[in-house]
XYZ file of C-alpha atoms in Angstrom:
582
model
C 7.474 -6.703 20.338
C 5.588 -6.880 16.961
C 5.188 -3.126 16.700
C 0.990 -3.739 17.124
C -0.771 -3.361 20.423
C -1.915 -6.924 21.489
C -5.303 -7.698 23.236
C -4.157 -7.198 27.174
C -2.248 -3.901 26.276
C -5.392 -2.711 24.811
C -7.364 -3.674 28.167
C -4.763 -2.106 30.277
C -4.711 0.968 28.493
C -8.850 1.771 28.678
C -8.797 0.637 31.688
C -6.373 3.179 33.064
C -8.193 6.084 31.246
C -11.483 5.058 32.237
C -11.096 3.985 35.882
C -7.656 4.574 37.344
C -7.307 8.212 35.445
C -10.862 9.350 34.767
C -10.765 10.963 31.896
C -13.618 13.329 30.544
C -15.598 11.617 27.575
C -15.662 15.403 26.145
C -11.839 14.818 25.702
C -12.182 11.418 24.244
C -14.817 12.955 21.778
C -12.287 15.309 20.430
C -9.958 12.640 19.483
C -12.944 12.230 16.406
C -14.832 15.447 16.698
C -18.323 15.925 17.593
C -19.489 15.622 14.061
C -18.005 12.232 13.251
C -18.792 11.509 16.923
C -22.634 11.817 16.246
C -22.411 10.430 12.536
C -20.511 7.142 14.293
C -23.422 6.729 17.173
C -26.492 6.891 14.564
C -25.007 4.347 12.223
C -23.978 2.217 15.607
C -27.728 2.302 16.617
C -28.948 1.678 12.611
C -26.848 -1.515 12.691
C -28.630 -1.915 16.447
C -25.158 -1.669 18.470
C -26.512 0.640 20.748
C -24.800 3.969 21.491
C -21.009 3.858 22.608
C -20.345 3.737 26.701
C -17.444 5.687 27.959
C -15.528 2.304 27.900
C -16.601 1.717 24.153
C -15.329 5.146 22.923
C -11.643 4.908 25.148
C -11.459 1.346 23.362
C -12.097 2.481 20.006
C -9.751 5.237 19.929
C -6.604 3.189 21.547
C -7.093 0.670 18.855
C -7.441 3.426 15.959
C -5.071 5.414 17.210
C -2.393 2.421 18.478
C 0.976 2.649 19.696
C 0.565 6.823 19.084
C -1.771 7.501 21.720
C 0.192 9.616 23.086
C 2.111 10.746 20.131
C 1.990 14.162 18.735
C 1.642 18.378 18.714
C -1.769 18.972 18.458
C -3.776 20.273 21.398
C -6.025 17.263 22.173
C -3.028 15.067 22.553
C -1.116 17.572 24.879
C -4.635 17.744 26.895
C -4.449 13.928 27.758
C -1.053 14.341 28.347
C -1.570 16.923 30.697
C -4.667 15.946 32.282
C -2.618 12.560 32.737
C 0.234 14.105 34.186
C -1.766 16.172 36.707
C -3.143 13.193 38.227
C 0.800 12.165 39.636
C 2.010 12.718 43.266
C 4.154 15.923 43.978
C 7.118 14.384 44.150
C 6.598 11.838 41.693
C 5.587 14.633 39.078
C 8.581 16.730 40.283
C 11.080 13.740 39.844
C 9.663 13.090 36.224
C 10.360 16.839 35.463
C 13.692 16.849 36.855
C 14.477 14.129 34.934
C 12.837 15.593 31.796
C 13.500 19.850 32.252
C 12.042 22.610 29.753
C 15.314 24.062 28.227
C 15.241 27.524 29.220
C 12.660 27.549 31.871
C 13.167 26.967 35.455
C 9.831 25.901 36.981
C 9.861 25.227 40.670
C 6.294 24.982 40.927
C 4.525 21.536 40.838
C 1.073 23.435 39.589
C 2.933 24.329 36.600
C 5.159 21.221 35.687
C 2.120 19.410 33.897
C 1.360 21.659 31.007
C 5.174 22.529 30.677
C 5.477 18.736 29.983
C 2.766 17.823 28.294
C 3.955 20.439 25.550
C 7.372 18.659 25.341
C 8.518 17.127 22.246
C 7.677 13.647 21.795
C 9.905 11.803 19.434
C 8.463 8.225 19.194
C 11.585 5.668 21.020
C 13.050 8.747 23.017
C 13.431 9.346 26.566
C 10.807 11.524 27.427
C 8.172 9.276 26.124
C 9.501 6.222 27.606
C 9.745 8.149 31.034
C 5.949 8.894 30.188
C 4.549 5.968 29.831
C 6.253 3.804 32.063
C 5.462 6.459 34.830
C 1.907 6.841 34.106
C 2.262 3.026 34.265
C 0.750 2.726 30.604
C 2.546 -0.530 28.150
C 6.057 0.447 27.467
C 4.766 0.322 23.352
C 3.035 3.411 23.740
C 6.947 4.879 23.990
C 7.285 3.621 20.492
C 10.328 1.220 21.166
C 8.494 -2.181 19.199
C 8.144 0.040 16.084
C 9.770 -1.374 13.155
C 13.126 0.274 12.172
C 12.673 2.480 8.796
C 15.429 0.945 6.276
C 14.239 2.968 3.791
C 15.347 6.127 4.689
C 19.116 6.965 2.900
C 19.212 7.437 -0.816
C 21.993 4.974 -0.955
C 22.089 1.285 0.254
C 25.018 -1.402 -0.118
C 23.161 -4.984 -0.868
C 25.463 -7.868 0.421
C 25.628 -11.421 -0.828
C 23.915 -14.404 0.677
C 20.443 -15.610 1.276
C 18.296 -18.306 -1.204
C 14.288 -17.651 -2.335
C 12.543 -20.652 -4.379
C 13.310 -21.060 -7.655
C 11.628 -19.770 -10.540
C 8.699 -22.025 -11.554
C 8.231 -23.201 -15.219
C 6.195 -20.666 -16.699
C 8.504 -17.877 -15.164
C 11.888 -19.744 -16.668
C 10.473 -19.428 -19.976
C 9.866 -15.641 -19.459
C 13.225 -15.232 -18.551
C 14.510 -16.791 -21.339
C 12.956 -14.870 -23.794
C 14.329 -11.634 -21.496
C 17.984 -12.338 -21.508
C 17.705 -13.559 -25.752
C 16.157 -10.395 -26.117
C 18.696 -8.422 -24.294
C 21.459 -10.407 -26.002
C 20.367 -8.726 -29.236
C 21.957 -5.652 -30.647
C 20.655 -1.877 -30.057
C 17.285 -0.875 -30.663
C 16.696 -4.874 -31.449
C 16.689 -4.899 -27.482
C 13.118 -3.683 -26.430
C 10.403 -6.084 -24.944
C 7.162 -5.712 -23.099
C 6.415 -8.359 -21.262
C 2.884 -9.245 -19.917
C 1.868 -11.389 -17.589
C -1.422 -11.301 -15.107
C -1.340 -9.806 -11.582
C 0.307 -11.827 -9.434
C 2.321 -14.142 -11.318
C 5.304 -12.724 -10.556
C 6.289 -10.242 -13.465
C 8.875 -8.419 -10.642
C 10.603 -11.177 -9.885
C 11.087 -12.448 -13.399
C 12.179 -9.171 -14.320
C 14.706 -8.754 -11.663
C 16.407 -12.181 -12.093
C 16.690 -11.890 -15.887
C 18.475 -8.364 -15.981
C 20.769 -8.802 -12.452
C 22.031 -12.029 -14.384
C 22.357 -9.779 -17.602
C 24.207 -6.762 -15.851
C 26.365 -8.545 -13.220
C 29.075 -8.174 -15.373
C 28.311 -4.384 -16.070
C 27.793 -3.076 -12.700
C 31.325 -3.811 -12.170
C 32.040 -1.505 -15.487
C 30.233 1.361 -13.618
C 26.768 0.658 -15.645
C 23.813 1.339 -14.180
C 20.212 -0.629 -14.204
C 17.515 1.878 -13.693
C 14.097 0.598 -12.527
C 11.240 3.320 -13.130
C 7.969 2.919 -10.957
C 4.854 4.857 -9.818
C 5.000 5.872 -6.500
C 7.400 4.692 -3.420
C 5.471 1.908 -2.639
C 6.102 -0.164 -6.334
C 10.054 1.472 -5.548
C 10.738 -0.359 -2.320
C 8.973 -3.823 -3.798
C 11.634 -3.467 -6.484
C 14.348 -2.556 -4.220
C 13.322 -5.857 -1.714
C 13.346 -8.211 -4.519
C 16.557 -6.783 -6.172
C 18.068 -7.475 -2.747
C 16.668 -11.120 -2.230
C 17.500 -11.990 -5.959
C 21.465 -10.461 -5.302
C 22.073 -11.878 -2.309
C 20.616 -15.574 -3.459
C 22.807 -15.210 -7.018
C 25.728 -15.426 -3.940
C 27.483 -12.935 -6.700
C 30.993 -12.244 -4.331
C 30.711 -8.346 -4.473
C 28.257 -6.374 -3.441
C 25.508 -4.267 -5.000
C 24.894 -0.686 -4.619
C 21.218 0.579 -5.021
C 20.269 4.297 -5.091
C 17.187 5.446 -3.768
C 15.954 8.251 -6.666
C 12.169 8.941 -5.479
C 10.308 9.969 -2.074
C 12.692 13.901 -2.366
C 15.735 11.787 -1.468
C 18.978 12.767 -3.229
C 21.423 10.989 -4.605
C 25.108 12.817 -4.791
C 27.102 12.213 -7.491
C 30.435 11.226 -5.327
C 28.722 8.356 -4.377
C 27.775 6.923 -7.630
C 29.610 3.376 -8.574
C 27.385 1.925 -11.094
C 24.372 -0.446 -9.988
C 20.734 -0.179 -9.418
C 19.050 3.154 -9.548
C 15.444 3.051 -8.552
C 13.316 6.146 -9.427
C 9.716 7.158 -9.583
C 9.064 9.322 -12.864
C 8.032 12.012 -11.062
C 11.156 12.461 -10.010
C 13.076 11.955 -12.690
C 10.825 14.395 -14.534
C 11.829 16.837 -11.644
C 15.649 16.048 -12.114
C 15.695 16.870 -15.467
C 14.295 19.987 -15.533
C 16.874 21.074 -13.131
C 19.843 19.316 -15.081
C 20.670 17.125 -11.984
C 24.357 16.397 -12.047
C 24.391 13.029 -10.803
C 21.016 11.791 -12.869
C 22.907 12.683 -15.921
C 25.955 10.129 -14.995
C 23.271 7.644 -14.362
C 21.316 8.097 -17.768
C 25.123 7.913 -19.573
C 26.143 5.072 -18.548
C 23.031 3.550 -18.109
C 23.195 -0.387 -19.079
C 19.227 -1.119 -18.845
C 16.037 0.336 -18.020
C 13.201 -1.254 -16.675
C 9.243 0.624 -16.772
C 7.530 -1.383 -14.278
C 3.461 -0.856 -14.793
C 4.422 0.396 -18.909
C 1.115 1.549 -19.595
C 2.183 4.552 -18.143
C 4.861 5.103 -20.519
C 2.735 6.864 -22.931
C 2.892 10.072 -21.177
C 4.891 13.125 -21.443
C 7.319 12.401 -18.882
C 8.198 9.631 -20.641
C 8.684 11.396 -23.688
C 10.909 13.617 -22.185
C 13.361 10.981 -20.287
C 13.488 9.196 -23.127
C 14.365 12.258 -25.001
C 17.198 13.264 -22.322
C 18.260 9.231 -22.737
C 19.288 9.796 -26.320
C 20.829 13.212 -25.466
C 22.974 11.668 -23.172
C 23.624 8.543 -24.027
C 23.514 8.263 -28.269
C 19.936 7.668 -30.117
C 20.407 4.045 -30.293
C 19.708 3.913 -26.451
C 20.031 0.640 -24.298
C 18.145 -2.436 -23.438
C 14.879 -1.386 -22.314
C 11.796 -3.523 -20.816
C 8.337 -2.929 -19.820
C 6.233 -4.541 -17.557
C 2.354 -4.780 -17.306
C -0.379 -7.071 -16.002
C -2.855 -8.143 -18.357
C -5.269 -10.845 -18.189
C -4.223 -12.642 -21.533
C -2.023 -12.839 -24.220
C -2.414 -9.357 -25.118
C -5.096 -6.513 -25.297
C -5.675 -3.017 -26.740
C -3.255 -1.273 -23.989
C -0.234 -3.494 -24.373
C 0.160 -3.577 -28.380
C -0.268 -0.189 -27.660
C 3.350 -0.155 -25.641
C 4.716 -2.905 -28.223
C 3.945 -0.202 -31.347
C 5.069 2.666 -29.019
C 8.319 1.124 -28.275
C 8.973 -1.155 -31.531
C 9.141 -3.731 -29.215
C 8.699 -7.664 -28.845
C 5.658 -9.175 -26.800
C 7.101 -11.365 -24.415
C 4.250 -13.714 -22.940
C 4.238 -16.651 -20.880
C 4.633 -20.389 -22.931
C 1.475 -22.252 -21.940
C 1.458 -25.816 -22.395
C -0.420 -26.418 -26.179
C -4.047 -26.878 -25.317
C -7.133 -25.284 -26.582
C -8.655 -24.078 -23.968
C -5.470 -22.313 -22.416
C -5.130 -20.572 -26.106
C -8.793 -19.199 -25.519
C -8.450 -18.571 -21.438
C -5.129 -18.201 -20.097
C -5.819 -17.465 -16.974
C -7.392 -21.067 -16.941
C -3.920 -22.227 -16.983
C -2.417 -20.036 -13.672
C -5.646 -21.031 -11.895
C -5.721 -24.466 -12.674
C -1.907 -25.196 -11.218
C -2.255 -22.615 -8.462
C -0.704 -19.730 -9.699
C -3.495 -17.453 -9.447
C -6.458 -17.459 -6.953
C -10.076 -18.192 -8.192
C -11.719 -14.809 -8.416
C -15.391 -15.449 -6.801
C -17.335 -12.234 -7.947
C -20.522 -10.895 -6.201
C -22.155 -7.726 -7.003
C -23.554 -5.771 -3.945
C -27.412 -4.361 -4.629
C -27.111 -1.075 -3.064
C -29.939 1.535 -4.172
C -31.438 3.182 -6.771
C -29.526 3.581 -10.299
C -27.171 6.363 -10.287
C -26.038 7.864 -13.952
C -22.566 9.650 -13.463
C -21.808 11.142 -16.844
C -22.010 14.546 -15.056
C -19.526 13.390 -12.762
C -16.343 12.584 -15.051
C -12.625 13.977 -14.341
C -11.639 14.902 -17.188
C -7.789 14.298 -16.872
C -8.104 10.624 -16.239
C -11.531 10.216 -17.629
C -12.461 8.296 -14.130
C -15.050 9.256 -12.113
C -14.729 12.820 -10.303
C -13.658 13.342 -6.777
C -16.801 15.055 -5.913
C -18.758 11.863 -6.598
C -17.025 9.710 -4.811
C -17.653 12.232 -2.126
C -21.100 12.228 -2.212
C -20.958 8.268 -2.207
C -18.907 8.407 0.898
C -21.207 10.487 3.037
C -24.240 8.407 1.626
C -25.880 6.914 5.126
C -28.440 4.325 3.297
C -24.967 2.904 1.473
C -22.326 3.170 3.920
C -24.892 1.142 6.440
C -25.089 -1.870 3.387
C -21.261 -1.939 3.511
C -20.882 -2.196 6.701
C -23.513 -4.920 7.419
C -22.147 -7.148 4.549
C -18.755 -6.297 6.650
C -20.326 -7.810 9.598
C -20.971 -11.305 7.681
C -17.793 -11.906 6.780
C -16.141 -14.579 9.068
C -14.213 -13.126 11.645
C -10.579 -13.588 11.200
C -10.556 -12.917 7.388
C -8.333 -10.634 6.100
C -10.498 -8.238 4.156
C -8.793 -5.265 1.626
C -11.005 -2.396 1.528
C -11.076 0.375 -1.256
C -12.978 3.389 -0.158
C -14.006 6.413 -1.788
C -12.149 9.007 -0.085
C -9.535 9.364 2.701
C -12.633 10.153 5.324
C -14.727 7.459 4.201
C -11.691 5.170 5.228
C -11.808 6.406 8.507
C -15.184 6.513 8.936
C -15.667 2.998 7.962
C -12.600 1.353 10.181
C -13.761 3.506 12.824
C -17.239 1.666 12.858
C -15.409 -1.424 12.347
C -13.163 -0.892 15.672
C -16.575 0.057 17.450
C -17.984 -2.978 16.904
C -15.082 -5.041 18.000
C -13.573 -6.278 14.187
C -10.190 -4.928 14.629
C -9.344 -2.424 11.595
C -7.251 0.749 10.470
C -7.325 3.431 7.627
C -4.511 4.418 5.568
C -3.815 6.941 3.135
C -1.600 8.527 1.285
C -1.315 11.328 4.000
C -0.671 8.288 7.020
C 3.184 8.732 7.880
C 5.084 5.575 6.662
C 5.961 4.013 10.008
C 2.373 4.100 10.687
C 1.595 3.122 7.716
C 4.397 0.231 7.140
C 3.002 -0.912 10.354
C -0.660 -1.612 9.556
C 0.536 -3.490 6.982
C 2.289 -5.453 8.929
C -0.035 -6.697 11.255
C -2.949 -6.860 8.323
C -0.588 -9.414 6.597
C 0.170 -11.349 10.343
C -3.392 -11.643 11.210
C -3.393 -8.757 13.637
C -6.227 -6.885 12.261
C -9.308 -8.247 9.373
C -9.983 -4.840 7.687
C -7.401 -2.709 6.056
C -9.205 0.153 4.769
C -7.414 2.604 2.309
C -7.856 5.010 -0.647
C -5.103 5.761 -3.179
C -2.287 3.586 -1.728
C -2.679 -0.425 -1.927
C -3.135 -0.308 -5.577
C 0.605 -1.286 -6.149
C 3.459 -2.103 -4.390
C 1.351 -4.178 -2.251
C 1.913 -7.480 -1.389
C -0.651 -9.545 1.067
C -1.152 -13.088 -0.243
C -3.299 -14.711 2.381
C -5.945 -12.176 1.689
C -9.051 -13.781 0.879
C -11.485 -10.668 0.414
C -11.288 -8.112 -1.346
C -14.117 -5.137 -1.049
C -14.693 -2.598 -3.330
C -16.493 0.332 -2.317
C -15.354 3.076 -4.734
C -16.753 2.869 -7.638
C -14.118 3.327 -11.102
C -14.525 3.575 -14.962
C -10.806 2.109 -15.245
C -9.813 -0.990 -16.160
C -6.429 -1.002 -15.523
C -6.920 1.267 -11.787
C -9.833 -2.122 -11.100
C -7.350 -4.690 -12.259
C -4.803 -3.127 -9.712
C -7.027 -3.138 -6.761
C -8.908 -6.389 -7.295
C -4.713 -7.862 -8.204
C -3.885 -7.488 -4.166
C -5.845 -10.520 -3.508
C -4.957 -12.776 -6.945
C -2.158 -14.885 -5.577
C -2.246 -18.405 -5.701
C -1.350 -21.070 -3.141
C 1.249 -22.039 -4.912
C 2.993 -18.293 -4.306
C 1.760 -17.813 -0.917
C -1.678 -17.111 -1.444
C -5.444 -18.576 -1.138
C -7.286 -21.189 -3.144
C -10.554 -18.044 -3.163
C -10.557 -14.694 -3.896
C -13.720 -13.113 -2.796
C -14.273 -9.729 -4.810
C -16.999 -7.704 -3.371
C -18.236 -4.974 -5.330
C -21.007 -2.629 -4.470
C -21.338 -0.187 -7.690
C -23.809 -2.079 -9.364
C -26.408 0.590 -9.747
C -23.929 2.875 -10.872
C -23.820 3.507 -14.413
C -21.730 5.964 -16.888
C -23.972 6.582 -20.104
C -26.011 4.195 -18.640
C -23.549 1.299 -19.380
C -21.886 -0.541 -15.997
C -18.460 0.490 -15.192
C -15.105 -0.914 -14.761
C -16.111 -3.795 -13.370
C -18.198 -5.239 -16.008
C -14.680 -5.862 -18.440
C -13.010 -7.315 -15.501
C -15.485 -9.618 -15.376
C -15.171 -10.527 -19.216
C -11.136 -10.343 -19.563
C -11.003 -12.290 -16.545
C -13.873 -14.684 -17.402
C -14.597 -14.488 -13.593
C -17.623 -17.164 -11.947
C -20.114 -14.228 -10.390
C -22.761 -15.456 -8.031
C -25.857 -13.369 -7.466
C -26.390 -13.795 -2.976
C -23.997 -13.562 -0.352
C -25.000 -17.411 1.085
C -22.733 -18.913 -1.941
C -19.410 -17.487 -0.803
C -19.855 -17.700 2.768
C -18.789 -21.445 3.180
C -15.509 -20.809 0.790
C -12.193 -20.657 3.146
């Protein structure tokens, strides 16, 4: 089971609620609420759909709400439940609730038995909800049994040897070169930044060059510690640390700690190896003098800052402060990693000043125009998708000067807001939506959590299979969209906040903006999920979709507009010329 509802469990399942169980299309209406209820009918007749049908509305909410139907505390999911369970014979209902009794209550009545059960806890694979659904006669997935397993959960995981990934191409044997002769230096000689553009494989350069370099350490109880932002950039390092150890076929195995997400790591269990940490936490740790983060940063061996242009901030300042506390001012290897578009920019000899550091840079083969355009190079052998740029028209010009966060200088939450709930742009989106060629796999950036929803909602209604995640979707939900968005199982992945990084879906071949951003480097990061050449995996196209063009910050365009430039990216000016590209 792939963890994803096919086709025919999808027609089973409305078809039991509709015509086998009845169910009130009140009830279904509060799996939305009336307000998004009404908001999703007008734009369905605006796009000339046609109101939803009692079928319509069942079928949309099985696909948005998937293998957890059924799942849950709140009271519209026990009123299904108990509305479903009413519906059983006596006997049949009695049997379930012998089978499945209240602890502490002794109910002898049938009359009573549904509600009792209906508040029952559900844990997704137990008993009780297999008992459920297989005697409502519902698919057996609804139980949760075909979800993936969650291997991320301890703080500490042992890595074994074996297993063999392609070998590093030429561009990314040079890099690593460079690495290990800069980590073969002496002391404060042995600090790099390499750059290299989205998608060209900076992770598992990095990871090859420094489990080569500290093989012989870990054994010596030294530790490699790999800094990220967020869990999501955490667990990519931790999968390709595993695939690069187990291919080495080194004849011991690896230990990796698991230092973000609240985990914690306890000191008896520390051995030397690979600790992998968001900031944050580290930043927490500190400030409570964790015992067993202090044996890490003392005999740390090497320290990797994936995305480095986050290294300029205080947190940074003080691990790298507690570093020299700990471990004597001359410090140890350390790298950082960022994507850039060439062979450096403002941003990175910012990081190679900040951390009196070398540039590390791919060696492209001596020709003029790769010395002017890089990315020429990565495109022309396959590295690197060809961007295709369109700009959406959408409206009237906007200025949003007085709309500015002034923390990260982007644009304010209440903006995006406003854009979200804006009808006349919302129904542009989704048309252009419509175009696109059905089974594409489309990325889609929205402005706020809602506007997500909203927009896969009307997606789902109109038959393109799609779901929303966030930053508040729990991870086996959210582990499994991804999962069937990268096998084909759904076109439109809508998110905001979370498939910036850490995100890895090669075959997709659009990529829509719909949030609008003043920066760079947060534009670079969404537009990078869809970058990846055939060569790696990916497609020949890129189609980047953005629809902020009449949105201007002191009346200049925003991010977009320097992507274009660094990237030197062919825009067209109508949807027709991107439509026949595969």
């Amino acid at each position: 089971m792939s963890g994803f509802l096919t086709e025919n469990e999808i027609e089973q399942t409305v078809e039991s609620l509709i015509n086998v169980y009845k169910i009130d299309r009140n009830l279904l209406i509060k799996f939305i609420g009336t307000d998004k209820y009404i908001k999703l009918n007008r734009m369905l007749m605006d796009l000339e759909v046609g109101a939803m049908d009692d079928y319509q509305l069942a079928r949309m909410i099985v696909v948005e709400k998937g293998l957890f139907l059924f799942a849950g505390s709140n009271d519209v999911v026990r009123d299904l439940r108990a509305l479903l369970l009413k519906q059983l014979e006596g006997e049949q209902l009695v049997r379930l609730y012998e089978r499945n009794p209240i602890s502490n209550r002794k109910i002898k009545s049938p009359s009573y038995m549904p509600k009792a059960l209906a508040g029952k806890r559900w844990v997704m694979g137990g008993r009780w909800a297999r008992e459920f659904v297989q005697t409502l006669g519902f698919p057996l997935a609804f139980s949760g049994i075909s979800i993936p397993k969650d291997h991320s959960t301890d703080p500490v995981q042992d890595i074994e040897p074996r297993k063999s990934v392609p070998p590093l191409v030429e561009y990314q044997q040079g890099l690593k070169e460079k690495m290990l002769s800069v980590l073969n230096k002496e002391q404060e000689k042995t600090r790099c930044v390499v750059t290299l553009p989205t998608g060209g494989g900076k992770t598992r350069v990095a990871v090859e060059s420094f489990i080569d370099w500290m093989q012989p350490r870990f054994n010596e109880g030294k530790y490699l510690l790999w800094i990220a932002q967020g869990e999501e950039l955490c667990e990519q390092a931790i999968s390709c640390i595993t695939e690069m150890w187990q291919e080495r076929e080194f004849p011991e195995s690896l230990r990796v700690y698991r230092y973000f997400g609240g985990k914690t790591v306890k000191y008896e269990s520390l051995i030397g190896g690979a600790a992998i940490s968001s900031i944050q936490q580290l930043y927490s740790r500190i400030q409570s003098d964790d015992e067993a983060l202090n044996e890490i940063l003392a005999n740390c061996g090497a320290m990797i800052i994936d995305e480095a242009h986050h290294a300029t901030t205080k947190s940074y300042e003080v691990l790298f402060n507690k570093c020299k506390e700990l471990a004597g001012v001359n410090l140890f290897p350390i790298c950082g990693l960022t994507a850039t578009p060439g062979r450096s920019n403002e941003e990175t000899m910012t990081l190679v000043n900040q951390f009196e550091a070398y540039l590390i840079h791919p060696s492209l083969p001596d020709m003029r125009r790769y010395e002017l355009n890089p990315l020429l190079y990565f495109r022309e052998e396959g590295y690197l998708a060809e961007p295709i740029f369109l700009l959406h028209e959408n409206g009237e010009e906007i200025e949003v000067s007085e709309y500015i966060e002034d923390e990260h200088d982007d644009l304010s939450k209440e903006f995006l807001n406003d854009l979200a709930n804006n009808e006349k742009r919302n129904f542009q989106i989704i048309e252009y939506m419509e175009s696109i060629p059905l089974d594409s796999s489309s990325l889609v950036y929205a402005c706020t959590v809602e506007h997500a929803e909203f927009l896969a909602m009307i997606m789902n209604s109109i038959g393109r299979k799609s779901a929303a995640i966030s930053a508040d979707t729990p991870k086996p939900i959210r582990r499994m969209h991804i999962a069937a968005f990268k096998q084909g199982d759904i076109e439109f992945l809508f998110n905001y906040g979370v498939l910036t990084t850490g995100f890895d879906a090669p075959k997709t071949d659009h990529i829509l903006i719909c949030r609008p951003t003043s920066s760079i480097i947060l534009y670079e990061q969404m537009v990078g999920r869809g970058l990846r050449g055939e060569k790696f995996g990916g497609t020949e196209y890129c189609k980047i979709v953005d629809f902020s063009k009449n949105i201007k910050r002191h009346g200049e365009p925003l991010a977009y507009a320097r992507f274009i430039n660094d990237w030197q990216i062919r825009e067209i000016h109508n949807i027709d010329e991107i439509s026949p590209l595969k």
